[in-house]
């Protein structure tokens, strides 16, 4: 089977294929078994070389990796007794944005995730994680339920952007996003957001105006896709790697700019090779975040949530020479 | 597709040719008609100060521009063929404004208002830190002085040269709008001009109490070319235009340029 590989992973993937091939041979010749030994010896070095010093573009690639765990992987593993919240009551359910009430460490929690789908059939069904207005209105419904029950809200963001289509425009995509941001900024319960893969512009921030905002180490969060930026700047989408560099869209850059609260580490090789460890890191981060914010009274919580956004200039001015 | 409107009429000395209806029109009449074609009614794009001149009592002299010292800076070190700081300088020279939005106060038919006026000539009216901050300040100011807010929007969306700082102007401006709504019982009215798109439309602009648009303005979250690329076919002619949005229930009213003063003053009356 030909494995999926981005350019920077080619050497490693070829090596892995060769090792697998040799291992599958029942009676290895002396020469082949010596070869296998040699390949296994260099394997860890090649692995380390591949995933150390990733460029911003490499991280964008990893954020989009087809095997990277999607929102439902984390949701199904972190929460118990999930009850799905379906649709906005005006249009049929938007499968690209999923909402639940579940339990986190024994406590009721509201959960939302933008879901890309794990295989190609799922991806079609879920529009590759590009929500329609009714998806955002369903999310607003979830926030209202959370407010009624006085339970925290956890969101998982993984979207190339809100869906750009005729139907979406006719139903007021822009207003749906504005309302979603507004509701999230003023919801009277604690909120935590994780950008787990792609944080594509307005479609992503609609679910990411939380008390605590975390971005995974190999996720990205950006005002525009690197391709979109490159096509405006250079009239050439292929120069997306340069645009990715300019946009300061990695977790590391965003944390330095103080635009997010923290980075969730991924093991060397990224979440698609280490979903369990990544899950554990999210779990730890979430537990700590909820501990920090759950005890605050609502007024204080909202004040601090707003201050975080309003005061970004203080941090920025410190950075501008 | 009539996506990009030619804003510069081919100039003769006395006569102009309308790029929409191709008719020749007398230049003086075109100016008197607030840069709307007297024959076909096509609304030409105008700069922020032209808008101020034709909207306020005593025009520009009757308008007090506020928070002029707040402007965007090159936060990220965004350098392509030129540094972003130079792009900002060039746009200041080209457009005659220091930022893509002018905010301030003035009187319309005797009523004092706070106004947000975008200038599309400055980097496509894009919203970065400077634009967002000016909007926040004017909402706070209007709240203190008890003034209604009128926003004249013309924007391509968020300004990519400031990265996520630009995207964060969406929540920032929304917080300012909500604070204004909480602290006053005064109207906030948006008027969408050509074009109103992206992160500006999807934040404070759409959260007004009442939304009007000039005729034939392009209004939408995603740009027409992005949508065409996604769906793989051409879009219908009127799609994302003011009249289409009114039909779909996405705006309240279409206001022609010569009706704007009456429209604004109506909302100021108690
Ligand atoms: Zn005409």
Coordinates of C-alpha atoms and ligand atoms in Angstrom, one line a residue:
Chain A
X1 CA 0.0 0.0 0.0
X2 CA 1.3 3.4 -0.9
X3 CA 1.3 5.6 2.2
X4 CA 0.3 9.2 2.3
X5 CA 3.3 11.5 2.6
X6 CA 4.0 15.2 2.4
X7 CA 7.2 16.2 0.6
X8 CA 9.2 16.7 3.8
X9 CA 8.2 13.2 5.0
X10 CA 9.2 11.4 1.8
X11 CA 12.5 10.0 3.0
X12 CA 11.0 8.6 6.2
X13 CA 8.0 7.1 4.5
X14 CA 10.1 5.4 1.9
X15 CA 12.3 4.0 4.6
X16 CA 9.3 2.8 6.5
X17 CA 7.9 1.1 3.4
X18 CA 11.2 -0.6 2.7
X19 CA 11.5 -1.9 6.3
X20 CA 7.9 -3.2 6.2
X21 CA 8.6 -4.9 2.9
X22 CA 11.6 -6.7 4.2
X23 CA 9.8 -7.6 7.4
X24 CA 7.0 -9.2 5.4
X25 CA 9.4 -11.6 3.6
X26 CA 9.2 -15.0 5.4
X27 CA 12.7 -16.2 4.5
X28 CA 15.1 -13.3 4.4
X29 CA 18.3 -13.8 2.5
X30 CA 21.5 -13.0 4.4
X31 CA 21.9 -9.8 2.4
X32 CA 18.4 -8.7 3.0
X33 CA 18.5 -9.2 6.7
X34 CA 21.7 -7.2 6.9
X35 CA 20.0 -4.5 4.9
X36 CA 17.0 -4.6 7.3
X37 CA 19.4 -4.2 10.3
X38 CA 21.0 -1.2 8.7
X39 CA 17.8 0.5 7.8
X40 CA 16.5 0.0 11.3
X41 CA 19.7 1.5 12.7
X42 CA 19.2 4.7 10.7
X43 CA 15.5 4.8 11.2
X44 CA 15.4 6.8 14.4
X45 CA 17.9 9.3 13.1
X46 CA 15.8 9.9 9.9
X47 CA 12.6 10.1 12.0
X48 CA 14.2 12.8 14.3
X49 CA 15.6 14.7 11.3
X50 CA 12.1 14.7 9.6
X51 CA 10.2 16.1 12.5
X52 CA 12.7 18.4 14.1
X53 CA 12.9 22.0 12.9
X54 CA 9.6 22.0 11.2
X55 CA 8.8 25.1 9.1
X56 CA 5.5 26.9 9.5
X57 CA 4.4 25.4 6.2
X58 CA 5.3 21.9 7.4
X59 CA 3.1 22.5 10.4
X60 CA 0.2 23.6 8.1
X61 CA 0.7 20.4 6.2
X62 CA 0.6 18.3 9.4
X63 CA -2.5 20.3 10.5
X64 CA -4.1 19.0 7.3
X65 CA -2.7 15.5 7.4
X66 CA -5.5 13.1 6.4
X67 CA -4.6 10.8 9.3
X68 CA -4.6 13.5 11.9
X69 CA -7.2 12.9 14.6
X70 CA -10.3 15.0 14.1
X71 CA -12.6 16.6 16.7
X72 CA -14.7 13.4 17.2
X73 CA -11.7 11.4 18.1
X74 CA -11.0 13.7 21.1
X75 CA -14.6 14.2 21.9
X76 CA -15.4 10.4 22.0
X77 CA -12.4 9.7 24.2
X78 CA -12.5 12.6 26.6
X79 CA -16.2 12.7 27.4
X80 CA -18.7 10.1 28.6
X81 CA -22.4 9.6 28.0
X82 CA -22.6 11.9 25.0
X83 CA -26.0 13.2 24.1
X84 CA -25.9 14.8 20.6
X85 CA -27.6 18.2 20.1
X86 CA -29.0 18.1 16.6
X87 CA -29.7 21.1 14.2
X88 CA -30.7 24.7 14.8
X89 CA -34.5 23.9 14.5
X90 CA -34.8 25.8 11.2
X91 CA -32.7 23.7 8.8
X92 CA -31.6 20.0 8.7
X93 CA -28.5 19.2 10.8
X94 CA -25.2 20.5 9.6
X95 CA -22.8 17.6 10.1
X96 CA -19.7 19.7 9.8
X97 CA -20.3 21.1 13.3
X98 CA -21.1 18.6 16.0
X99 CA -22.6 19.5 19.4
X100 CA -23.0 17.4 22.5
X101 CA -23.7 17.4 26.2
X102 CA -21.5 14.9 27.9
X103 CA -19.6 14.3 31.1
X104 CA -16.0 15.3 31.8
X105 CA -14.5 13.8 34.9
X106 CA -18.0 13.2 36.2
X107 CA -19.3 16.7 35.5
X108 CA -21.8 17.7 32.8
X109 CA -20.1 19.7 30.0
X110 CA -21.2 21.2 26.7
X111 CA -19.0 20.2 23.8
X112 CA -18.8 21.5 20.2
X113 CA -16.4 20.5 17.4
X114 CA -15.9 21.3 13.8
X115 CA -15.6 17.8 12.3
X116 CA -13.8 17.1 9.0
X117 CA -14.6 13.4 8.9
X118 CA -12.2 10.5 9.2
X119 CA -12.4 9.0 5.8
X120 CA -13.4 10.2 2.3
X121 CA -17.1 9.3 2.6
X122 CA -17.3 11.1 5.9
X123 CA -15.5 14.1 4.6
X124 CA -18.0 14.5 1.8
X125 CA -20.8 14.2 4.3
X126 CA -19.2 16.7 6.6
X127 CA -18.2 19.2 3.9
X128 CA -14.5 18.8 4.9
X129 CA -15.3 20.7 8.1
X130 CA -16.7 23.8 6.5
X131 CA -19.9 24.8 8.5
X132 CA -23.0 26.3 7.1
X133 CA -24.8 29.1 8.9
X134 CA -27.2 26.6 10.6
X135 CA -24.1 24.9 12.1
X136 CA -23.2 28.1 13.9
X137 CA -26.8 28.6 14.9
X138 CA -26.8 25.1 16.4
X139 CA -23.6 26.1 18.3
X140 CA -25.5 29.1 19.7
X141 CA -28.2 26.8 20.8
X142 CA -25.6 24.7 22.6
X143 CA -24.3 27.8 24.4
X144 CA -27.8 28.7 25.5
X145 CA -28.3 25.2 26.9
X146 CA -24.9 25.4 28.7
X147 CA -26.0 28.7 30.2
X148 CA -29.3 27.2 31.3
X149 CA -27.6 24.3 32.9
X150 CA -24.6 26.4 34.2
X151 CA -22.1 24.0 32.7
X152 CA -18.7 24.8 31.0
X153 CA -18.3 24.7 27.2
X154 CA -15.4 23.0 25.4
X155 CA -14.8 23.6 21.7
X156 CA -12.6 21.8 19.2
X157 CA -11.7 23.8 16.1
X158 CA -10.6 22.2 12.9
X159 CA -11.8 23.9 9.7
X160 CA -10.3 25.4 6.5
X161 CA -13.0 28.0 7.0
X162 CA -16.8 28.6 6.9
X163 CA -18.3 27.1 3.8
X164 CA -18.1 29.5 0.8
X165 CA -21.2 28.6 -1.2
X166 CA -24.4 30.1 -2.7
X167 CA -26.6 28.4 0.0
X168 CA -24.4 29.6 2.8
X169 CA -24.4 33.2 1.6
X170 CA -28.2 33.1 1.1
X171 CA -28.7 32.0 4.7
X172 CA -26.4 34.8 6.0
X173 CA -23.0 33.2 6.7
X174 CA -21.5 36.5 7.9
X175 CA -24.3 37.1 10.4
X176 CA -24.1 33.6 11.7
X177 CA -20.4 34.0 12.4
X178 CA -21.0 37.5 14.0
X179 CA -23.7 36.1 16.2
X180 CA -21.6 33.0 17.2
X181 CA -18.7 35.2 18.2
X182 CA -21.0 37.5 20.1
X183 CA -22.7 34.7 22.0
X184 CA -19.4 33.1 22.9
X185 CA -18.0 36.3 24.2
X186 CA -20.9 36.9 26.5
X187 CA -22.0 33.3 27.5
X188 CA -22.2 33.2 31.3
X189 CA -20.3 30.0 31.8
X190 CA -16.6 29.0 31.6
X191 CA -15.3 28.2 28.1
X192 CA -12.2 26.5 26.7
X193 CA -11.2 26.2 23.1
X194 CA -8.7 24.0 21.3
X195 CA -7.5 24.6 17.8
X196 CA -6.6 21.0 17.0
X197 CA -5.9 21.2 13.2
X198 CA -6.8 24.0 10.9
X199 CA -7.9 27.3 12.5
X200 CA -9.3 28.9 9.3
X201 CA -10.2 32.5 9.7
X202 CA -13.8 33.6 10.6
X203 CA -15.1 30.1 10.4
X204 CA -12.7 29.2 13.2
X205 CA -12.9 32.2 15.5
X206 CA -16.6 31.7 15.7
X207 CA -15.9 28.8 18.0
X208 CA -12.7 30.2 19.6
X209 CA -13.6 33.3 21.7
X210 CA -13.1 31.4 24.9
X211 CA -11.7 32.1 28.4
X212 CA -8.8 29.8 27.6
X213 CA -7.6 29.4 24.0
X214 CA -5.1 26.6 23.2
X215 CA -3.5 25.7 19.9
X216 CA -1.9 22.3 19.3
X217 CA 1.8 22.4 18.5
X218 CA 1.2 21.4 14.8
X219 CA -2.1 23.1 14.3
X220 CA -2.4 26.6 12.8
X221 CA -4.7 29.5 13.3
X222 CA -4.7 32.2 10.7
X223 CA -6.6 35.2 9.3
X224 CA -6.3 33.7 5.8
X225 CA -5.1 30.4 4.3
X226 CA -1.5 30.5 3.2
X227 CA -2.7 29.7 -0.3
X228 CA -5.1 32.6 -0.3
X229 CA -2.5 34.9 1.1
X230 CA 0.1 33.8 -1.5
X231 CA -2.4 34.2 -4.4
X232 CA -3.1 37.8 -3.3
X233 CA 0.6 38.7 -2.5
X234 CA 2.4 36.8 -5.2
X235 CA -0.4 35.9 -7.6
X236 CA 0.8 32.3 -7.1
X237 CA -0.7 29.8 -4.7
X238 CA 2.4 27.7 -4.9
X239 CA 4.2 30.2 -2.8
X240 CA 2.0 29.3 0.2
X241 CA 5.1 28.2 2.2
X242 CA 6.4 31.8 2.1
X243 CA 3.0 33.1 3.1
X244 CA 2.8 30.7 6.0
X245 CA 6.1 32.1 7.3
X246 CA 4.8 35.7 7.0
X247 CA 1.4 35.1 8.7
X248 CA 2.8 34.0 12.0
X249 CA 0.2 31.3 12.3
X250 CA 1.9 28.6 14.3
X251 CA 1.0 27.9 18.0
X252 CA 4.5 29.1 18.9
X253 CA 4.2 32.5 17.2
X254 CA 0.6 33.1 18.5
X255 CA 1.8 32.3 22.0
X256 CA 4.7 34.8 21.7
X257 CA 2.2 37.4 20.4
X258 CA 0.1 36.6 23.5
X259 CA -2.9 35.9 21.3
X260 CA -3.5 32.5 22.9
X261 CA -3.2 31.1 26.4
X262 CA -1.1 28.1 25.7
X263 CA 0.3 25.4 23.4
X264 CA -0.6 21.8 23.6
X265 CA 2.5 19.7 22.9
X266 CA 2.5 16.9 20.4
X267 CA 5.1 14.1 20.5
X268 CA 7.8 14.2 17.8
X269 CA 6.1 13.0 14.7
X270 CA 2.9 14.9 15.4
X271 CA -0.6 13.9 16.5
X272 CA -1.3 11.6 13.5
X273 CA 1.5 9.3 14.7
X274 CA 0.8 9.7 18.4
X275 CA -2.9 10.3 18.9
X276 CA -3.0 8.8 22.4
X277 CA -0.2 11.0 23.8
X278 CA -1.8 14.1 22.1
X279 CA -5.1 13.1 23.7
X280 CA -3.5 12.9 27.1
X281 CA -1.9 16.3 26.7
X282 CA -5.2 17.8 25.7
X283 CA -6.8 16.1 28.7
X284 CA -4.2 17.5 31.1
X285 CA -4.5 21.0 29.6
X286 CA -8.3 20.9 29.8
X287 CA -8.4 19.7 33.4
X288 CA -6.0 22.5 34.5
X289 CA -7.9 25.2 32.5
X290 CA -11.2 24.2 34.0
X291 CA -9.7 24.2 37.5
X292 CA -8.4 27.8 36.9
X293 CA -11.7 29.3 35.6
X294 CA -14.5 27.2 37.1
X295 CA -14.3 28.9 40.5
X296 CA -14.5 32.4 39.2
X297 CA -17.8 34.2 39.5
X298 CA -19.5 35.1 36.2
X299 CA -18.9 38.8 36.3
X300 CA -15.1 38.3 36.9
X301 CA -15.0 35.6 34.2
X302 CA -16.6 37.8 31.5
X303 CA -14.5 40.8 32.5
X304 CA -11.3 38.8 32.1
X305 CA -12.5 37.2 28.9
X306 CA -13.1 40.7 27.4
X307 CA -9.9 42.2 28.8
X308 CA -7.9 39.4 27.1
X309 CA -9.2 40.6 23.6
X310 CA -9.4 44.3 24.3
X311 CA -5.9 44.5 25.8
X312 CA -4.0 42.8 23.0
X313 CA -2.5 46.1 22.1
X314 CA -0.5 46.3 25.3
X315 CA 1.3 43.1 24.4
X316 CA 1.7 44.1 20.8
X317 CA 3.2 47.5 21.6
X318 CA 5.8 45.7 23.6
X319 CA 6.8 43.7 20.6
X320 CA 7.0 46.5 18.1
X321 CA 10.4 48.0 18.0
Chain B
X1 CA -19.9 39.7 -14.2
X2 CA -19.9 43.2 -13.0
X3 CA -17.7 42.5 -10.0
X4 CA -15.2 45.2 -10.0
X5 CA -16.7 48.6 -10.6
X6 CA -14.6 51.1 -12.4
X7 CA -14.5 54.0 -10.0
X8 CA -12.7 56.3 -12.2
X9 CA -14.8 57.7 -15.0
X10 CA -12.9 58.4 -18.2
X11 CA -12.5 62.1 -17.9
X12 CA -13.2 64.5 -20.7
X13 CA -13.3 68.1 -19.8
X14 CA -17.0 68.6 -19.4
X15 CA -18.4 65.2 -20.2
X16 CA -18.0 61.8 -18.6
X17 CA -18.9 58.4 -19.9
X18 CA -20.7 56.2 -17.4
X19 CA -18.9 52.8 -17.3
X20 CA -22.2 51.1 -16.4
X21 CA -24.7 52.5 -18.9
X22 CA -22.1 53.9 -21.4
X23 CA -24.1 57.1 -21.7
X24 CA -22.4 60.5 -21.7
X25 CA -23.2 62.6 -18.7
X26 CA -22.4 66.2 -17.8
X27 CA -19.6 66.2 -15.2
X28 CA -21.1 69.0 -13.1
X29 CA -24.4 67.2 -12.9
X30 CA -22.7 63.9 -11.9
X31 CA -20.9 65.7 -9.1
X32 CA -24.1 67.4 -8.0
X33 CA -25.8 64.1 -8.1
X34 CA -23.3 62.8 -5.4
X35 CA -21.4 60.7 -7.9
X36 CA -24.4 58.7 -8.9
X37 CA -25.1 58.4 -12.6
X38 CA -28.2 60.6 -13.4
X39 CA -29.2 58.2 -16.2
X40 CA -28.8 54.7 -14.8
X41 CA -28.5 55.4 -11.1
X42 CA -25.2 53.6 -10.7
X43 CA -23.5 54.5 -7.4
X44 CA -19.8 55.2 -7.9
X45 CA -17.4 54.5 -5.1
X46 CA -16.3 57.5 -3.1
X47 CA -13.6 58.1 -0.5
X48 CA -14.3 58.7 3.2
X49 CA -13.9 62.5 3.0
X50 CA -16.2 62.7 0.0
X51 CA -18.8 60.8 2.0
X52 CA -18.3 63.1 5.0
X53 CA -18.6 66.1 2.7
X54 CA -22.0 65.0 1.3
X55 CA -23.4 63.6 4.6
X56 CA -22.8 66.2 7.3
X57 CA -24.2 69.7 7.7
X58 CA -21.4 72.0 6.6
X59 CA -19.6 68.9 5.1
X60 CA -16.0 68.3 6.2
X61 CA -15.9 71.5 8.2
X62 CA -18.8 70.3 10.3
X63 CA -17.1 67.0 11.1
X64 CA -14.7 66.3 14.0
X65 CA -12.4 63.5 13.2
X66 CA -11.3 61.6 16.4
X67 CA -8.5 59.2 17.4
X68 CA -6.4 60.2 14.4
X69 CA -3.2 59.1 16.1
X70 CA -4.4 55.5 16.2
X71 CA -3.0 53.7 13.2
X72 CA -1.7 50.3 12.4
X73 CA 1.9 49.3 12.7
X74 CA 4.0 46.5 11.3
X75 CA 3.5 44.1 14.2
X76 CA 4.6 40.9 12.5
X77 CA 7.5 42.2 10.4
X78 CA 5.5 41.5 7.3
X79 CA 7.8 42.1 4.4
X80 CA 7.3 40.9 0.8
X81 CA 8.6 43.1 -2.0
X82 CA 8.3 45.9 0.5
X83 CA 7.8 46.1 4.2
X84 CA 4.2 46.5 5.4
X85 CA 5.1 49.9 7.0
X86 CA 6.0 51.2 3.5
X87 CA 2.7 49.8 2.1
X88 CA 0.9 51.8 4.9
X89 CA 2.9 55.0 3.9
X90 CA 2.0 54.6 0.3
X91 CA -1.7 54.1 1.0
X92 CA -1.7 57.2 3.2
X93 CA -0.3 59.2 0.3
X94 CA -2.7 57.6 -2.2
X95 CA -5.9 57.9 -0.3
X96 CA -5.3 61.0 1.8
X97 CA -6.4 59.2 5.0
X98 CA -4.1 57.7 7.7
X99 CA -6.2 54.6 8.2
X100 CA -8.9 52.6 6.4
X101 CA -11.5 54.1 8.6
X102 CA -12.3 57.6 9.8
X103 CA -14.3 58.0 13.0
X104 CA -15.7 61.1 14.5
X105 CA -18.7 63.2 15.2
X106 CA -20.8 65.8 13.4
X107 CA -24.3 67.0 12.7
X108 CA -26.8 65.6 10.2
X109 CA -29.8 67.9 9.8
X110 CA -29.1 69.3 13.2
X111 CA -28.7 66.0 15.0
X112 CA -25.3 65.1 16.5
X113 CA -24.1 61.6 15.6
X114 CA -21.0 59.5 16.0
X115 CA -19.8 58.0 12.6
X116 CA -17.6 55.2 11.3
X117 CA -16.7 55.8 7.7
X118 CA -14.5 53.3 5.8
X119 CA -12.3 54.4 3.0
X120 CA -11.9 51.5 0.4
X121 CA -9.0 53.3 -1.2
X122 CA -6.9 52.6 1.8
X123 CA -5.9 48.9 1.5
X124 CA -9.4 47.9 0.4
X125 CA -10.9 49.2 3.7
X126 CA -9.3 46.2 5.4
X127 CA -9.5 45.9 9.2
X128 CA -6.3 45.6 11.2
X129 CA -5.4 46.9 14.6
X130 CA -5.8 50.6 13.7
X131 CA -9.2 50.2 12.2
X132 CA -10.5 47.9 15.0
X133 CA -9.1 50.2 17.8
X134 CA -10.7 53.4 16.2
X135 CA -14.0 51.6 16.1
X136 CA -13.8 50.5 19.7
X137 CA -12.9 54.1 20.8
X138 CA -15.8 55.7 18.9
X139 CA -18.3 53.3 20.3
X140 CA -17.0 54.1 23.8
X141 CA -17.0 57.8 23.0
X142 CA -20.6 57.6 21.7
X143 CA -21.6 55.8 24.8
X144 CA -20.2 58.5 27.0
X145 CA -21.6 61.4 25.0
X146 CA -24.9 59.6 24.4
X147 CA -24.7 59.7 20.6
X148 CA -26.2 57.3 18.1
X149 CA -23.7 55.5 15.9
X150 CA -23.8 55.2 12.1
X151 CA -21.4 53.0 10.3
X152 CA -20.7 53.4 6.6
X153 CA -19.0 50.2 5.7
X154 CA -16.8 49.5 2.6
X155 CA -14.3 46.8 3.3
X156 CA -12.7 43.7 1.8
X157 CA -12.4 42.1 5.3
X158 CA -9.5 41.5 7.6
X159 CA -6.1 42.9 6.8
X160 CA -3.8 39.9 6.3
X161 CA -0.6 41.9 6.9
X162 CA -1.4 41.9 10.6
X163 CA -2.2 38.2 10.7
X164 CA -4.3 37.0 13.7
X165 CA -4.2 40.5 15.2
X166 CA -6.6 41.4 12.4
X167 CA -8.9 38.5 13.0
X168 CA -9.0 39.4 16.7
X169 CA -10.6 42.7 15.7
X170 CA -13.8 40.7 15.1
X171 CA -14.3 39.9 18.8
X172 CA -12.8 43.2 19.9
X173 CA -15.3 45.3 17.9
X174 CA -18.2 43.1 18.9
X175 CA -17.4 43.7 22.6
X176 CA -17.5 47.4 21.9
X177 CA -20.9 47.2 20.1
X178 CA -22.4 45.2 23.0
X179 CA -21.1 47.6 25.6
X180 CA -22.6 50.5 23.6
X181 CA -25.9 48.7 23.4
X182 CA -25.8 47.9 27.1
X183 CA -25.0 51.5 28.2
X184 CA -27.3 53.5 25.9
X185 CA -30.8 53.3 24.5
X186 CA -29.6 54.8 21.2
X187 CA -29.6 53.3 17.8
X188 CA -26.6 51.8 16.0
X189 CA -27.2 51.7 12.3
X190 CA -25.0 50.2 9.5
X191 CA -25.0 51.3 5.9
X192 CA -23.3 48.7 3.7
X193 CA -21.5 50.3 0.7
X194 CA -19.8 48.6 -2.2
X195 CA -18.2 46.3 -1.2
X196 CA -18.9 45.0 2.3
X197 CA -17.3 41.5 2.8
X198 CA -15.4 39.2 5.1
X199 CA -14.4 39.7 8.7
X200 CA -15.9 43.3 8.8
X201 CA -19.3 42.1 7.7
X202 CA -19.0 39.1 10.0
X203 CA -18.4 41.2 13.1
X204 CA -19.5 44.6 14.3
X205 CA -21.0 45.7 11.0
X206 CA -23.8 43.0 11.0
X207 CA -24.7 43.5 14.6
X208 CA -26.3 46.9 14.1
X209 CA -30.0 47.4 15.1
X210 CA -30.9 48.3 11.5
X211 CA -29.1 47.6 8.3
X212 CA -29.3 49.5 5.1
X213 CA -27.3 49.3 1.9
X214 CA -26.6 51.5 -1.1
X215 CA -28.0 50.1 -4.4
X216 CA -26.0 47.3 -6.1
X217 CA -23.4 47.0 -3.4
X218 CA -21.5 43.7 -3.2
X219 CA -22.2 42.2 0.2
X220 CA -21.1 38.8 1.4
X221 CA -19.0 36.7 3.7
X222 CA -16.9 35.0 1.0
X223 CA -15.8 36.8 -2.2
X224 CA -17.5 35.8 -5.4
X225 CA -14.3 34.3 -6.9
X226 CA -13.7 32.1 -3.8
X227 CA -17.3 30.8 -4.2
X228 CA -17.0 30.2 -7.9
X229 CA -13.8 28.3 -7.3
X230 CA -15.5 26.1 -4.6
X231 CA -18.7 25.3 -6.5
X232 CA -17.0 25.2 -9.9
X233 CA -19.4 27.4 -11.8
X234 CA -20.3 31.0 -12.5
X235 CA -22.5 32.9 -10.1
X236 CA -25.8 34.5 -11.1
X237 CA -25.5 38.2 -12.0
X238 CA -27.3 39.7 -9.0
X239 CA -25.9 37.3 -6.4
X240 CA -24.6 39.1 -3.3
X241 CA -25.9 42.4 -4.4
X242 CA -28.0 44.7 -2.2
X243 CA -31.2 44.0 -4.0
X244 CA -30.6 40.2 -3.7
X245 CA -29.9 40.5 0.0
X246 CA -33.0 42.5 0.6
X247 CA -35.0 39.8 -1.2
X248 CA -33.4 37.1 1.0
X249 CA -34.1 39.0 4.2
X250 CA -30.5 39.7 5.0
X251 CA -30.8 43.5 5.1
X252 CA -33.6 45.9 6.0
X253 CA -33.6 48.5 3.3
X254 CA -31.9 50.0 0.3
X255 CA -31.0 53.7 0.6
X256 CA -29.9 55.7 -2.3
X257 CA -27.1 58.2 -1.7
X258 CA -29.3 61.2 -2.0
X259 CA -31.6 59.8 0.7
X260 CA -28.9 59.2 3.3
X261 CA -29.2 62.5 5.2
X262 CA -32.9 62.0 5.6
X263 CA -32.4 58.4 6.6
X264 CA -29.8 59.2 9.2
X265 CA -31.8 62.1 10.7
X266 CA -34.9 59.9 10.9
X267 CA -33.1 57.5 13.2
X268 CA -31.9 60.4 15.4
X269 CA -35.4 61.7 16.1
X270 CA -36.7 60.6 19.5
Ligands
LIG1 ZN1 -25.0 55.3 -16.0

